[in-house]
Structures are given as C-alpha cells and as structure tokens.
Short mmCIF file of C-alpha atoms in Angstrom, two decimals:
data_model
loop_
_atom_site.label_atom_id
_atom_site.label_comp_id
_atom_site.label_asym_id
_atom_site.label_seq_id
_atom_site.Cartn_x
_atom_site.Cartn_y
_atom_site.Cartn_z
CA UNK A 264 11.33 -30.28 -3.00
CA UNK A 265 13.75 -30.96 -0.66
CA UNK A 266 15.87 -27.91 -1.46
CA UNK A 267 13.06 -25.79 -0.90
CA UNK A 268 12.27 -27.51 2.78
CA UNK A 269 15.81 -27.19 3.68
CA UNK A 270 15.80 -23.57 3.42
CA UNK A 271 12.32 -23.41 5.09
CA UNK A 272 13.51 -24.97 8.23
CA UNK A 273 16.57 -22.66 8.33
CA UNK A 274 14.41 -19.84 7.78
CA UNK A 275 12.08 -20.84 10.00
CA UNK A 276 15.00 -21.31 13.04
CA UNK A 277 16.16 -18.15 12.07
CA UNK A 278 12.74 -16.28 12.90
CA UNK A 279 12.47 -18.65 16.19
CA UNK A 280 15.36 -20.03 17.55
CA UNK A 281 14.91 -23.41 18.50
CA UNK A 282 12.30 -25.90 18.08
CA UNK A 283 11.73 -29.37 18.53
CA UNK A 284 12.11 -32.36 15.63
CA UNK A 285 8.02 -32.94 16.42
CA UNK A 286 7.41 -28.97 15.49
CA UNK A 287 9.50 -28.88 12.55
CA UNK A 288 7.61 -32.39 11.14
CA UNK A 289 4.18 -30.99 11.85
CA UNK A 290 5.65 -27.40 10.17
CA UNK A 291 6.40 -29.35 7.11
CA UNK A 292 4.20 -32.43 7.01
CA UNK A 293 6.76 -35.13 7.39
CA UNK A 294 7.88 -37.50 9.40
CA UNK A 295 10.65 -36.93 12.44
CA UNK A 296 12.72 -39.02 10.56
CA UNK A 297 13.11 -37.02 7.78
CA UNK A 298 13.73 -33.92 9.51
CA UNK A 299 16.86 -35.60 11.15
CA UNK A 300 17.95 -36.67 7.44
CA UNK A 301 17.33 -32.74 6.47
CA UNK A 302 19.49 -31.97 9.83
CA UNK A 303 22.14 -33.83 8.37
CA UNK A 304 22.16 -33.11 4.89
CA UNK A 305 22.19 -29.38 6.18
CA UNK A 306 24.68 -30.30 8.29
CA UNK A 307 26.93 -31.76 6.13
CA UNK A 308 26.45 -28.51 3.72
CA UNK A 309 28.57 -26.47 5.95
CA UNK A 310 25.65 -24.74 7.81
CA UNK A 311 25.96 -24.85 11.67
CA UNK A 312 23.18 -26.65 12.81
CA UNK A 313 22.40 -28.84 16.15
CA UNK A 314 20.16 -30.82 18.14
CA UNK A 315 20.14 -30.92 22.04
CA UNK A 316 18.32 -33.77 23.90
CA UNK A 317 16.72 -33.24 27.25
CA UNK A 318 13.70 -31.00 28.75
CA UNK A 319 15.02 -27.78 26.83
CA UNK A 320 16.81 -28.95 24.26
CA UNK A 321 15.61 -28.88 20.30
CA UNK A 322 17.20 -27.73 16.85
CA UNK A 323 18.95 -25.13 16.74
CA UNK A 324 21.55 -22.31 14.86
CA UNK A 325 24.96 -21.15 16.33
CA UNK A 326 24.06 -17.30 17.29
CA UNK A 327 26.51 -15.62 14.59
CA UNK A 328 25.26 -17.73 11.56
CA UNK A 329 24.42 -15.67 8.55
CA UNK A 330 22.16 -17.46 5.33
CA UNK A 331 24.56 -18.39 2.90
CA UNK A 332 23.65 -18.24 -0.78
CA UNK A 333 23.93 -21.45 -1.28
CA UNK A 334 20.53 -22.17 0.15
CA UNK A 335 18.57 -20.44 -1.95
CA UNK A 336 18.04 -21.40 -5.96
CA UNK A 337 19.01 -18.52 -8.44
CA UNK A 338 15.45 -18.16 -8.92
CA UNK A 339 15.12 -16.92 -5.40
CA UNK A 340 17.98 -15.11 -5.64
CA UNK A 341 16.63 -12.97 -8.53
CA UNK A 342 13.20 -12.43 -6.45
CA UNK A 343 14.99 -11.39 -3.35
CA UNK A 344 16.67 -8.74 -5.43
CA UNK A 345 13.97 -7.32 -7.22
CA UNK A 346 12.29 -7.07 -3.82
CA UNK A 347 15.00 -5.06 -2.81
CA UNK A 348 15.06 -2.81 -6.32
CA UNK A 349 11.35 -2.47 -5.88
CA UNK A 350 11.77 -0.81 -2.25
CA UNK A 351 14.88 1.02 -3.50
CA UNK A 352 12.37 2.61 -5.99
CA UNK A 353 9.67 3.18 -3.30
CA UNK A 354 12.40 6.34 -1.98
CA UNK A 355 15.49 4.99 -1.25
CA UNK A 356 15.04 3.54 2.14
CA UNK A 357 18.34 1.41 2.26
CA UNK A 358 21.62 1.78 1.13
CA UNK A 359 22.71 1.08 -2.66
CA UNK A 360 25.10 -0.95 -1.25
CA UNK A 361 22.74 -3.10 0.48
CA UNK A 362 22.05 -4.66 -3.30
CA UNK A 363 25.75 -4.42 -4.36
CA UNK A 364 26.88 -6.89 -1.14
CA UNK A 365 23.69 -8.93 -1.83
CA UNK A 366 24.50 -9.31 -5.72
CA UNK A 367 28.50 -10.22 -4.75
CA UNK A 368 27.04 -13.34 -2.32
CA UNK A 369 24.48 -14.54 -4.90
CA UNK A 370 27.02 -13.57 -8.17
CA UNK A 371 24.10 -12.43 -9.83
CA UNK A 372 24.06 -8.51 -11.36
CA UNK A 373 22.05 -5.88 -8.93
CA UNK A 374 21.09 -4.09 -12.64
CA UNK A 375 17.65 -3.00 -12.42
CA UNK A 376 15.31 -4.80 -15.34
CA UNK A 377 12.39 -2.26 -14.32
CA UNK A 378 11.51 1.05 -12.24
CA UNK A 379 9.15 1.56 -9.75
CA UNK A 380 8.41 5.49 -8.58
CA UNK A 381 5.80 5.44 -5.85
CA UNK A 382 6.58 9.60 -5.53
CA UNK A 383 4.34 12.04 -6.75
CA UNK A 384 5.83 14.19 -10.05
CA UNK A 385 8.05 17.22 -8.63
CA UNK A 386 7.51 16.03 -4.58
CA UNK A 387 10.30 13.20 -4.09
CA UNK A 388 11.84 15.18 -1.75
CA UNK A 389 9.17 15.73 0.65
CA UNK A 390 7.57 12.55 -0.15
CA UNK A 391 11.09 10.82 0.26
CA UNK A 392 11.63 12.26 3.63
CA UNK A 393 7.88 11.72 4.87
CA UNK A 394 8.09 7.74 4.32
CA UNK A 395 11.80 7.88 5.83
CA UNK A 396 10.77 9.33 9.08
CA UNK A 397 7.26 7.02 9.19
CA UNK A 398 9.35 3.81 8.00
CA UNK A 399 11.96 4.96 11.08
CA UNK A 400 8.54 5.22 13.49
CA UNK A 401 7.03 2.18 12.47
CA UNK A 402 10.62 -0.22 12.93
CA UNK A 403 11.33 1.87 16.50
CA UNK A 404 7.88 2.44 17.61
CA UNK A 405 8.31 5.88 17.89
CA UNK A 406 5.06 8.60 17.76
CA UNK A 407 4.85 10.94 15.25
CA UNK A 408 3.12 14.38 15.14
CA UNK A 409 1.38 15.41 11.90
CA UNK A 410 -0.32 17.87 9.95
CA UNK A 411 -3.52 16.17 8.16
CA UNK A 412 -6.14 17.29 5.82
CA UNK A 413 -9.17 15.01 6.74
CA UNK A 414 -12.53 14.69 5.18
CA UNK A 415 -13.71 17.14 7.30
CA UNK A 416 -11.20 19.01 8.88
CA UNK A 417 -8.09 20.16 7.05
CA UNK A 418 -4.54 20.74 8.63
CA UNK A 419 -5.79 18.97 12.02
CA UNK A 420 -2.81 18.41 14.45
CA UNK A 421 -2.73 14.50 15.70
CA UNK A 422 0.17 12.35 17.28
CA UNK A 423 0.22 8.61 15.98
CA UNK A 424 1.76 5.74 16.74
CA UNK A 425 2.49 4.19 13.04
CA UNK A 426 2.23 0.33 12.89
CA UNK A 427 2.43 -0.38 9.05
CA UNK A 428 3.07 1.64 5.75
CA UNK A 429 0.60 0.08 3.20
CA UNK A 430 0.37 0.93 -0.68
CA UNK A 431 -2.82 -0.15 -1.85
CA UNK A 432 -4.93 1.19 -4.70
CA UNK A 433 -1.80 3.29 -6.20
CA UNK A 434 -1.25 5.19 -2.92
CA UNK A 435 0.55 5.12 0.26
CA UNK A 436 -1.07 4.94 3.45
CA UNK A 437 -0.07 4.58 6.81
CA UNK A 438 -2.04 2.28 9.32
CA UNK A 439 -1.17 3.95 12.82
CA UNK A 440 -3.44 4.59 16.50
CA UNK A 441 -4.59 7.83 16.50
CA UNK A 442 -3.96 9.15 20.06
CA UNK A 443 -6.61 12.01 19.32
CA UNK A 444 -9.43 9.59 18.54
CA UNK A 445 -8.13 6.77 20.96
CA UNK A 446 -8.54 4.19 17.34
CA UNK A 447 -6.95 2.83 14.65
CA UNK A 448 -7.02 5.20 11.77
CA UNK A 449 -5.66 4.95 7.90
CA UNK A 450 -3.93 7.84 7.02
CA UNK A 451 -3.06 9.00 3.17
CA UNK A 452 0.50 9.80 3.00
CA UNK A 453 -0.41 12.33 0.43
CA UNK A 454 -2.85 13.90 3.04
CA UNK A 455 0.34 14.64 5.67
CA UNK A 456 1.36 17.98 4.96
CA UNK A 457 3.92 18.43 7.98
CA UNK A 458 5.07 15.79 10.45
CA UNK A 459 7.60 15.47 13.00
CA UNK A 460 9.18 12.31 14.65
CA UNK A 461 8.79 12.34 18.66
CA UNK A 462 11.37 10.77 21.07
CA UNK A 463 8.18 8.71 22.87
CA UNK A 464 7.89 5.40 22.50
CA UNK A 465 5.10 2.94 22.56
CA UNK A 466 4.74 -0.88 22.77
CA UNK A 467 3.88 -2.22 19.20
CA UNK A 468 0.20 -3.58 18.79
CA UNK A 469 -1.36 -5.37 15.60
CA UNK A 470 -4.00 -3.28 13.44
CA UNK A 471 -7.40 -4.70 13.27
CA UNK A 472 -8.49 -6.08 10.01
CA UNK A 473 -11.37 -4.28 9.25
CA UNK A 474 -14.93 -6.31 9.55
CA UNK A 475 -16.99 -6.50 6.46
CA UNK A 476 -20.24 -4.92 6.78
CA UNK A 477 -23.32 -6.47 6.00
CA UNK A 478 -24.20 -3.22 3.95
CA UNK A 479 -21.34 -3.67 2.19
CA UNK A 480 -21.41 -6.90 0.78
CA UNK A 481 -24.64 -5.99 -0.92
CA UNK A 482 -23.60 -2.65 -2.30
CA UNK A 483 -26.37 -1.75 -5.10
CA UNK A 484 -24.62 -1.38 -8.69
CA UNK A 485 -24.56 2.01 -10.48
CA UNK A 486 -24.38 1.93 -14.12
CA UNK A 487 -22.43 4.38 -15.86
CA UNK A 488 -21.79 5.07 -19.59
CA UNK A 489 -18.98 6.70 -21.21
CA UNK A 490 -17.40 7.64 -24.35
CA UNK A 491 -14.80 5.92 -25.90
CA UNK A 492 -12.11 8.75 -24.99
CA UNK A 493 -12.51 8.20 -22.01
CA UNK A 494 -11.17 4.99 -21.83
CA UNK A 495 -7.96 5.67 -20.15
CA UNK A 496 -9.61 6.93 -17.34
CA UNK A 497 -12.25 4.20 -17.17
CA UNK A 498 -9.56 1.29 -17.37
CA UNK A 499 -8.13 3.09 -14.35
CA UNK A 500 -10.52 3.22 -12.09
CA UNK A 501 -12.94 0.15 -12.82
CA UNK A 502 -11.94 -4.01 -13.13
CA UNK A 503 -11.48 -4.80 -17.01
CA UNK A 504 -14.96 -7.28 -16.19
CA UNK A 505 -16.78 -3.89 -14.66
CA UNK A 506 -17.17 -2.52 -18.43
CA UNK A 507 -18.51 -3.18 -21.22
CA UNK A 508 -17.74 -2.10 -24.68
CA UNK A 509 -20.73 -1.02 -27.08
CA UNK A 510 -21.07 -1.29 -30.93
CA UNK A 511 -20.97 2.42 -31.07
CA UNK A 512 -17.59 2.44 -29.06
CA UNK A 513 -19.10 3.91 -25.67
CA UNK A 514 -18.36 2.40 -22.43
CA UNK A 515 -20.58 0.59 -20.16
CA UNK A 516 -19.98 0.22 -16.32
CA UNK A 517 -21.65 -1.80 -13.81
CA UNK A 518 -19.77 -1.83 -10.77
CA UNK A 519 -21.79 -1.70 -6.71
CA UNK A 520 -20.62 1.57 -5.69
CA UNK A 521 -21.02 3.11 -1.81
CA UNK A 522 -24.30 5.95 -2.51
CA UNK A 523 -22.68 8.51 -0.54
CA UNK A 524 -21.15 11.84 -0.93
CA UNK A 525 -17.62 10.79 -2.15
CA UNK A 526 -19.73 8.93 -5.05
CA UNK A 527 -21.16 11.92 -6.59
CA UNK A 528 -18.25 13.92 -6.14
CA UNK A 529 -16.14 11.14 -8.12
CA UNK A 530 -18.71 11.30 -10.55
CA UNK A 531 -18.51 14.90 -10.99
CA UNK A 532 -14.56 14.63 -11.38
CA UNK A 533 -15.45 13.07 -14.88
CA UNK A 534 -17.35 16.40 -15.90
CA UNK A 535 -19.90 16.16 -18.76
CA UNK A 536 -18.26 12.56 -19.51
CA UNK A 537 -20.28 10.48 -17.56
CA UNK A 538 -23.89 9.76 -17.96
CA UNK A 539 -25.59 8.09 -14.83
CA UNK A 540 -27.78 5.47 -16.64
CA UNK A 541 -29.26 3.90 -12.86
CA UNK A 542 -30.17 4.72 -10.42
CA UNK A 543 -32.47 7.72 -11.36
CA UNK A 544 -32.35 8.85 -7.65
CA UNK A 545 -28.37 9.55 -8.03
CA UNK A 546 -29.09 10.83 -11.59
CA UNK A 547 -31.38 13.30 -10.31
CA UNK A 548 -28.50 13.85 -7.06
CA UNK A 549 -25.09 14.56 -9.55
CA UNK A 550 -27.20 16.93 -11.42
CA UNK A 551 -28.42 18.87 -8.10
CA UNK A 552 -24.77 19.18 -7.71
CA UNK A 553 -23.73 19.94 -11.13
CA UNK A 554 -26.43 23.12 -11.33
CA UNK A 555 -25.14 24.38 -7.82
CA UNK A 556 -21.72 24.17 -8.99
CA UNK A 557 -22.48 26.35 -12.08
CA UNK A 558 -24.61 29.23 -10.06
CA UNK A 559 -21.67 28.93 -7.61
CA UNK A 560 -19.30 29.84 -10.12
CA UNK A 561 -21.47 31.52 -12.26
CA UNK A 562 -22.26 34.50 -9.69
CA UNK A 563 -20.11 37.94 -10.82
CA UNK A 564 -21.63 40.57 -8.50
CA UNK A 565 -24.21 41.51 -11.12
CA UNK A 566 -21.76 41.72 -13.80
CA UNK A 567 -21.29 39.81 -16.76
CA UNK A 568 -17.47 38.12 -16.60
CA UNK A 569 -16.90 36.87 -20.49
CA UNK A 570 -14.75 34.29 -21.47
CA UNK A 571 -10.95 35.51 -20.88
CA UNK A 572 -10.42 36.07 -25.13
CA UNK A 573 -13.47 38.67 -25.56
CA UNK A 574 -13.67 42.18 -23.58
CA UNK A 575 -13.74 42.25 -20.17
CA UNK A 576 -15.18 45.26 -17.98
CA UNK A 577 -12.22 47.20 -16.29
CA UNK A 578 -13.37 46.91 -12.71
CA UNK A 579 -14.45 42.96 -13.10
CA UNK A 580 -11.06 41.89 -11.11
CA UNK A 581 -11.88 44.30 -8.39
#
C-alpha cells in the first residue's frame, strides 16, 4: 500500500509541481505525518524530493527529474507497456524505440503478447496518415480542414478544431468544434475522406459530455427474431443479455432501440433475416421500405432484365 502511495504522490508532483503536506494528506487520506515519513522514505530512495517552509513553499521535484523504474511494481511495468503496444497497433503513432528504451529501464521484454489493428482491411495507409495528422492537431491545437460525408450532406467542406480522438463502439471518432456550425460535433474518422492540417491555432477547450435525454432513458424495446446463422452478426451488434436463445435455435432480441430512420435502415442491412416481432407500427414501416426498395430496383425501362446466367436482351445495358 505504501508502494503504491509513494508513486502516487510522485506522480501526482509531476502533473503539478508543488503542493503542500495538507494537500497531499487530504489527496491520499492520511495524516501530515505520514506524508513526511513517505517524503523521507522517497527521499532516502534516491529520488530528489524537497520541502520548503514559508508562504510559497510546499513539496516539491528538482526540474530535470525523470520517474525511475524503480517506483513502479513489474506489474505496472507490464501495463504501461501494453499501453504503449496497444497505441503502437492503433497506427504507429510513436517511435518503436519509444518501447525498446522503456523495456531497457524496466528490464522487462517490449515482445508483443497480442495485436491490436484499429485500420480498416487494405486502408492503413490513409487511415494511418488521417489519425497522424488529427493526433498532431489535437496535442498542438491546430485546425484542420476536411472532407466529410454527413447524414445528409456528403463531401461537405468544414474546418475543426480537434479536441479528442475517441474509439468507441469499434470505430474511431474525433470529438472537435465545428467552426461551420459554431458546436461541438463527433466526427467518424471513416467518414473523412480528405483533410488537411492548417497553420491556425486555437486555445484548447473541454468537450461537453452529452446530457441524457429524457426520451432517451425510456427508449421503447423492439423485439427482433433471428435465425440461428445469424448469430455472428447478432452477438455483434446486441449485449449477450439482449438475446435470447429458442428451443428451435432462433434468436430472440429485446433491446430499446431509437424509432427513427437509421433503425429501419439497420434493420434492412440484415435483409430477409430479421423478422420485426413488435412493434407492428415499425413492422408495417421496414416493409414500406423493403417493397420500395424492390420496385426501385426492379424498374428496367419496360424490359424484362433476367438473372445474369439466363439470356439477356442485347440492348438491356444500353
């Protein structure tokens, strides 16, 4: 225990400074006393640590120190490098070496014991240099002008001042202020099909966590039912305690589900897979859409377009 307090109070001076004996006992719920015996014991461990009386003075690092791995247990060590291996993964945003200098202070080996690809198959390129140049906005506040395919507007121009790259929900976003729309906006790295780092700079700000509206809280739950070969999909996009397995092997899903347009067109993405057991309204709604889908696609000028392996007339591609 207090191993694991000595290296919070280091870490915690490194982050601010300087504080006072009173601060770091209220920090770590103990007595003043004991923080002068962790002074000391740190102290006496080599690390360069000292107190100053009077109006300004407090506890305190020398400028140049640097965490030594003797600080942290091997356990830590290990985590701190797998964070590392995991971002390495996410498109190499640091240097190998980074892990090799790391490994050499903690003796520990920088192998990797698992892989983590957050890129999209044949795009790590692209996607490699897109987080690069909104990892380098976000850590110098620098704008960025992008390309974006919106809900309702594809390939709109808009300059954004990225705050945070988030991966949530096995994508990448990128929470940002939209200078267009004067708000905070989520943007889907995916969705950025061209972007370009500007030289202007602006002061960093905090993105609002989003309120939870009343509405929904008390989302209504769909039912769905599946077949049983569908399972991999199911498992992927609904909570394991969502479905239900029946004696005949089908799934059934009860999850509350927003009503709206992006709800029946996930539904549709499932094809003839998905039955909509309640309610009947969006029932009755998918299969609006599915029959204007099919005379959609099923129009041919008057002509009869058969299936590619039978006859087809000679001017149908006309």
């Amino acid at each position: 225990m207090q191993e694991s307090r000595l290296f919070k109070i280091v870490y915690y001076l490194l982050n601010k400074g300087r504080a006072t004996a009173a601060e770091l006992a209220g920090k770590f719920e103990v007595s003043v006393r004991t923080i002068y015996r962790d002074i000391d014991a740190l102290s006496e461990a080599g690390i360069p640590i000292y107190a100053e009386a009077g109006r300004n003075g407090g506890i305190s690092l020398m400028d140049e120190f640097v965490l030594d791995r003797v600080l942290l247990s091997e356990g830590e060590r290990q985590e701190i490098l797998a964070a590392l291996q995991s971002l390495a993964a996410a498109g190499n945003t640091f240097d190998k070496s980074t892990l090799d200098k790391l490994s050499a202070i903690f003796r520990l080996s920088s192998e990797n014991w698992y892989e983590v690809d957050f890129s999209r198959w044949g795009e790590v390129t692209r996607d490699n240099e897109k987080f690069e140049t909104l990892k380098k906005a976000v850590l110098c506040h620098r704008c960025v002008r992008i390309s974006y395919v919106g809900a309702y507007k594809a390939g709109s121009t808009r300059k954004i001042r990225p705050l945070k790259l988030l991966y949530k929900s096995r994508a990448w976003y990128v929470k940002a202020y939209c200078t267009e729309k004067q708000d905070f906006r989520l943007f889907k790295l995916s969705r950025i099909l061209s972007w370009e780092l500007q030289e202007e700079e602006f002061e960093p700000m905090a993105f609002p966590e989003p309120a939870v509206r009343e509405d929904e809280e008390n989302l209504p739950p769909v039912v769905l039912r599946f077949p049983g070969e569908m399972a991999y999909r199911v498992y992927d996009e609904f909570e394991g305690s969502q479905i239900q397995i029946q004696e005949n092997g089908e799934l059934l899903v009860t999850a509350p589900m927003p009503q709206d347009p992006w709800l029946t067109g996930f539904l549709l993405s499932f094809g003839p897979r998905v039955q909509v057991v309640s309610p009947a309204y969006l029932r009755d709604m998918l299969a609006s859409q599915a029959r204007e889908i099919y005379e959609k696609n099923s129009e041919s000028g008057g002509e009869t377009v058969r299936c590619p392996m039978e006859t087809v007339p000679r001017d149908a591609g006309r």
